[in-house]
């Protein structure tokens, strides 16, 4: 069964430092996509970054990068130079190739708090 | 480019009642999906619609139903509300590609008393 595991319920980071949020996944498919979303207290889910299972390079989007280790089935999010506005819930999610529509499987989330 | 919009933002209903939540998809997106997010949990997939037909469903009972209209707007209907239906309901739209991210609305906060 497909599953996403985020083992860090809460994380603290000092402003301007980097932080890594962990995500492991389980799937029997060879082709899949991995996503990270940010959810501030307002409730909106904001797309951050995408990594395809066949992508050879780790994805990067501005201060966000994805440390993709396929053999270990991990897709950790790295946020560089943390800002106070980064304080939010972060969700890792997966989509499998046969389900190219709207079904994402989400993890339980990690609550990130950035300290000034 | 207009984003995903949901209405209402908040709703309070009584157990046993019925509720309809509405969603307007982002332009150019042909798939709409609905998620239930209980407090402190990740979103759970309810179902998705592609070209006005349901083509995927999560582990939710039949009292959760939906519609997608030709303009790609969508409704989520929940009958016989239960206390456990209290949650944030998120609508998302996307293109039908593996790499296409879901774009979410701000959600409807449903409280069942």
CSV table of C-alpha atoms in Angstrom, one decimal:
chain,number,residue,atom,x,y,z
A,1,UNK,CA,0.0,0.0,0.0
A,2,UNK,CA,1.1,3.5,-0.7
A,3,UNK,CA,2.2,5.4,2.3
A,4,UNK,CA,4.0,8.6,3.3
A,5,UNK,CA,5.8,8.9,6.6
A,6,UNK,CA,6.9,12.1,8.3
A,7,UNK,CA,8.5,11.3,11.6
A,8,UNK,CA,9.1,14.8,12.9
A,9,UNK,CA,5.8,16.2,14.4
A,10,UNK,CA,7.6,19.5,15.2
A,11,UNK,CA,10.8,21.2,14.3
A,12,UNK,CA,12.5,24.4,15.5
A,13,UNK,CA,15.1,26.4,13.5
A,14,UNK,CA,16.8,29.7,14.0
A,15,UNK,CA,16.1,32.4,11.5
A,16,UNK,CA,18.6,32.4,8.6
A,17,UNK,CA,19.7,28.8,9.3
A,18,UNK,CA,18.9,25.8,7.1
A,19,UNK,CA,16.5,23.0,8.1
A,20,UNK,CA,15.7,19.5,6.7
A,21,UNK,CA,12.2,18.0,7.0
A,22,UNK,CA,12.2,14.3,6.6
A,23,UNK,CA,9.9,12.2,4.4
A,24,UNK,CA,9.9,8.6,3.5
A,25,UNK,CA,7.5,6.8,1.2
A,26,UNK,CA,6.4,3.4,0.2
A,27,UNK,CA,5.2,2.3,-3.2
A,28,UNK,CA,5.6,-0.6,-5.5
A,29,UNK,CA,5.4,1.5,-8.6
A,30,UNK,CA,8.5,2.6,-10.6
A,31,UNK,CA,6.9,5.8,-11.8
A,32,UNK,CA,5.6,8.3,-9.3
A,33,UNK,CA,5.8,11.9,-8.3
A,34,UNK,CA,6.6,13.5,-4.9
A,35,UNK,CA,5.4,16.9,-3.8
A,36,UNK,CA,5.9,19.2,-0.8
A,37,UNK,CA,3.2,21.6,0.4
A,38,UNK,CA,3.2,24.3,3.0
A,39,UNK,CA,0.1,25.0,5.1
A,40,UNK,CA,0.1,28.2,7.1
A,41,UNK,CA,-2.3,28.7,10.0
A,42,UNK,CA,-4.7,30.2,7.5
A,43,UNK,CA,-5.3,26.8,6.0
A,44,UNK,CA,-4.3,27.2,2.4
A,45,UNK,CA,-2.1,24.5,0.9
A,46,UNK,CA,0.8,26.0,-1.0
A,47,UNK,CA,2.7,24.0,-3.5
A,48,UNK,CA,6.5,24.2,-3.0
A,49,UNK,CA,8.4,21.6,-5.1
A,50,UNK,CA,8.0,18.5,-7.2
A,51,UNK,CA,10.3,15.6,-7.8
A,52,UNK,CA,9.7,12.8,-10.4
A,53,UNK,CA,10.9,9.3,-9.7
A,54,UNK,CA,12.9,9.3,-13.0
A,55,UNK,CA,14.4,12.8,-12.5
A,56,UNK,CA,18.2,12.4,-12.2
A,57,UNK,CA,18.7,15.8,-10.6
A,58,UNK,CA,17.4,16.8,-7.2
A,59,UNK,CA,14.6,19.4,-7.6
A,60,UNK,CA,15.3,23.0,-6.5
A,61,UNK,CA,12.9,26.0,-6.3
A,62,UNK,CA,14.5,29.1,-4.8
A,63,UNK,CA,15.2,28.4,-1.1
A,64,UNK,CA,13.6,25.0,-1.4
A,65,UNK,CA,15.5,21.9,-2.5
A,66,UNK,CA,14.5,18.2,-2.4
A,67,UNK,CA,17.1,15.6,-1.3
A,68,UNK,CA,15.8,12.6,-3.3
A,69,UNK,CA,17.3,9.2,-2.4
A,70,UNK,CA,15.4,6.7,-4.5
A,71,UNK,CA,17.0,3.6,-3.1
A,72,UNK,CA,16.2,4.6,0.5
A,73,UNK,CA,12.7,5.9,-0.6
A,74,UNK,CA,13.3,9.3,1.0
A,75,UNK,CA,12.4,12.7,-0.3
A,76,UNK,CA,13.6,15.2,2.3
A,77,UNK,CA,12.8,18.9,2.0
A,78,UNK,CA,15.7,21.4,2.7
A,79,UNK,CA,14.8,25.0,3.4
A,80,UNK,CA,17.8,27.3,3.3
A,81,UNK,CA,18.1,30.6,5.0
A,82,UNK,CA,14.9,30.2,7.1
A,83,UNK,CA,12.6,33.1,7.4
A,84,UNK,CA,9.9,33.9,10.0
A,85,UNK,CA,7.3,33.4,7.3
A,86,UNK,CA,8.4,29.8,6.9
A,87,UNK,CA,6.7,28.9,10.2
A,88,UNK,CA,3.9,26.5,9.1
A,89,UNK,CA,2.9,22.9,8.6
A,90,UNK,CA,4.7,21.1,5.9
A,91,UNK,CA,3.3,18.1,4.1
A,92,UNK,CA,5.0,15.5,1.9
A,93,UNK,CA,2.7,13.9,-0.7
A,94,UNK,CA,3.0,11.3,-3.4
A,95,UNK,CA,1.1,10.6,-6.7
A,96,UNK,CA,1.4,7.3,-8.6
A,97,UNK,CA,1.6,7.2,-12.4
A,98,UNK,CA,-1.7,5.4,-12.9
A,99,UNK,CA,-3.4,8.1,-11.0
A,100,UNK,CA,-2.3,11.2,-12.8
A,101,UNK,CA,-5.3,13.1,-11.6
A,102,UNK,CA,-6.2,14.5,-8.3
A,103,UNK,CA,-5.3,11.8,-5.8
A,104,UNK,CA,-2.3,12.6,-3.6
A,105,UNK,CA,-1.4,10.6,-0.5
A,106,UNK,CA,-0.2,12.9,2.2
A,107,UNK,CA,1.9,12.4,5.3
A,108,UNK,CA,1.0,13.5,8.8
A,109,UNK,CA,2.9,16.7,8.4
A,110,UNK,CA,5.7,18.5,10.3
A,111,UNK,CA,5.1,21.8,12.1
A,112,UNK,CA,8.1,24.1,11.6
A,113,UNK,CA,8.7,27.0,13.9
A,114,UNK,CA,11.3,29.6,13.0
A,115,UNK,CA,12.8,31.5,15.9
A,116,UNK,CA,14.0,35.1,15.5
B,1,UNK,CA,-4.9,33.3,-13.9
B,2,UNK,CA,-7.7,32.8,-11.4
B,3,UNK,CA,-6.9,30.4,-8.6
B,4,UNK,CA,-9.1,27.9,-6.9
B,5,UNK,CA,-11.9,29.4,-4.9
B,6,UNK,CA,-14.2,27.7,-2.3
B,7,UNK,CA,-17.4,28.8,-0.6
B,8,UNK,CA,-18.4,29.2,2.1
B,9,UNK,CA,-15.4,29.7,4.3
B,10,UNK,CA,-17.1,28.5,7.4
B,11,UNK,CA,-20.2,26.5,8.1
B,12,UNK,CA,-22.0,25.1,11.1
B,13,UNK,CA,-24.5,22.3,10.8
B,14,UNK,CA,-26.4,20.0,13.0
B,15,UNK,CA,-25.9,16.2,13.0
B,16,UNK,CA,-28.2,14.6,10.5
B,17,UNK,CA,-28.4,17.6,8.2
B,18,UNK,CA,-27.0,17.8,4.6
B,19,UNK,CA,-24.4,20.2,3.3
B,20,UNK,CA,-23.2,21.4,-0.1
B,21,UNK,CA,-19.7,22.9,-0.5
B,22,UNK,CA,-18.7,24.6,-3.7
B,23,UNK,CA,-15.5,25.0,-5.6
B,24,UNK,CA,-14.4,26.9,-8.7
B,25,UNK,CA,-11.3,25.4,-10.4
B,26,UNK,CA,-8.3,27.2,-11.7
B,27,UNK,CA,-8.6,27.9,-15.4
B,28,UNK,CA,-7.1,25.4,-17.7
B,29,UNK,CA,-7.4,22.5,-15.2
B,30,UNK,CA,-9.5,19.6,-16.1
B,31,UNK,CA,-9.4,17.6,-12.9
B,32,UNK,CA,-10.9,18.5,-9.5
B,33,UNK,CA,-10.5,16.6,-6.3
B,34,UNK,CA,-11.8,17.0,-2.8
B,35,UNK,CA,-9.9,16.3,0.5
B,36,UNK,CA,-11.0,16.1,4.1
B,37,UNK,CA,-8.5,17.4,6.7
B,38,UNK,CA,-9.2,16.7,10.3
B,39,UNK,CA,-7.4,18.8,12.9
B,40,UNK,CA,-3.7,17.9,13.2
B,41,UNK,CA,-3.8,15.4,10.3
B,42,UNK,CA,-2.8,15.4,6.7
B,43,UNK,CA,-5.5,15.7,4.0
B,44,UNK,CA,-7.4,12.6,3.1
B,45,UNK,CA,-8.5,12.0,-0.5
B,46,UNK,CA,-12.3,11.9,-0.9
B,47,UNK,CA,-12.8,11.7,-4.7
B,48,UNK,CA,-11.8,13.2,-7.9
B,49,UNK,CA,-13.6,14.2,-11.1
B,50,UNK,CA,-12.4,14.3,-14.6
B,51,UNK,CA,-14.5,15.7,-17.4
B,52,UNK,CA,-17.6,15.6,-15.2
B,53,UNK,CA,-17.2,11.9,-14.2
B,54,UNK,CA,-16.0,10.5,-10.9
B,55,UNK,CA,-12.8,8.6,-11.7
B,56,UNK,CA,-11.3,7.9,-8.3
B,57,UNK,CA,-12.6,7.6,-4.7
B,58,UNK,CA,-11.0,7.3,-1.3
B,59,UNK,CA,-12.3,5.4,1.7
B,60,UNK,CA,-15.4,7.5,2.3
B,61,UNK,CA,-19.0,6.3,2.5
B,62,UNK,CA,-21.6,7.0,-0.3
B,63,UNK,CA,-23.1,9.8,1.7
B,64,UNK,CA,-20.2,11.8,0.4
B,65,UNK,CA,-21.0,12.6,-3.2
B,66,UNK,CA,-20.0,15.2,-5.7
B,67,UNK,CA,-20.5,16.8,-9.1
B,68,UNK,CA,-18.3,18.5,-11.7
B,69,UNK,CA,-19.9,21.0,-14.1
B,70,UNK,CA,-18.9,21.8,-17.7
B,71,UNK,CA,-17.1,24.9,-16.5
B,72,UNK,CA,-15.0,22.6,-14.2
B,73,UNK,CA,-16.6,24.0,-11.1
B,74,UNK,CA,-17.5,21.4,-8.5
B,75,UNK,CA,-19.7,20.5,-5.5
B,76,UNK,CA,-19.2,18.3,-2.6
B,77,UNK,CA,-22.4,17.0,-0.9
B,78,UNK,CA,-22.5,15.3,2.4
B,79,UNK,CA,-25.7,13.7,3.7
B,80,UNK,CA,-26.7,12.6,7.2
B,81,UNK,CA,-23.9,14.6,8.8
B,82,UNK,CA,-22.0,13.0,11.7
B,83,UNK,CA,-19.9,14.7,14.4
B,84,UNK,CA,-16.7,13.2,12.9
B,85,UNK,CA,-17.4,15.0,9.6
B,86,UNK,CA,-16.2,18.2,11.3
B,87,UNK,CA,-13.0,19.1,9.4
B,88,UNK,CA,-11.5,21.4,6.8
B,89,UNK,CA,-12.6,20.5,3.3
B,90,UNK,CA,-10.2,21.3,0.6
B,91,UNK,CA,-10.8,21.5,-3.1
B,92,UNK,CA,-8.0,21.2,-5.5
B,93,UNK,CA,-7.6,21.3,-9.3
B,94,UNK,CA,-4.9,20.2,-11.6
B,95,UNK,CA,-4.0,19.0,-15.1
B,96,UNK,CA,-4.0,15.3,-15.7
B,97,UNK,CA,-0.3,14.9,-15.7
B,98,UNK,CA,2.0,13.1,-13.2
B,99,UNK,CA,4.1,16.2,-12.6
B,100,UNK,CA,1.1,18.6,-12.4
B,101,UNK,CA,0.8,19.9,-8.8
B,102,UNK,CA,-2.6,20.2,-7.2
B,103,UNK,CA,-3.6,23.8,-6.6
B,104,UNK,CA,-5.8,24.1,-3.5
B,105,UNK,CA,-8.4,26.5,-2.4
B,106,UNK,CA,-8.5,28.0,1.1
B,107,UNK,CA,-10.9,25.4,2.2
B,108,UNK,CA,-14.3,25.3,4.0
B,109,UNK,CA,-14.3,24.8,7.7
B,110,UNK,CA,-17.3,22.6,8.6
B,111,UNK,CA,-18.4,22.2,12.2
B,112,UNK,CA,-21.1,19.6,13.0
B,113,UNK,CA,-22.8,20.0,16.4
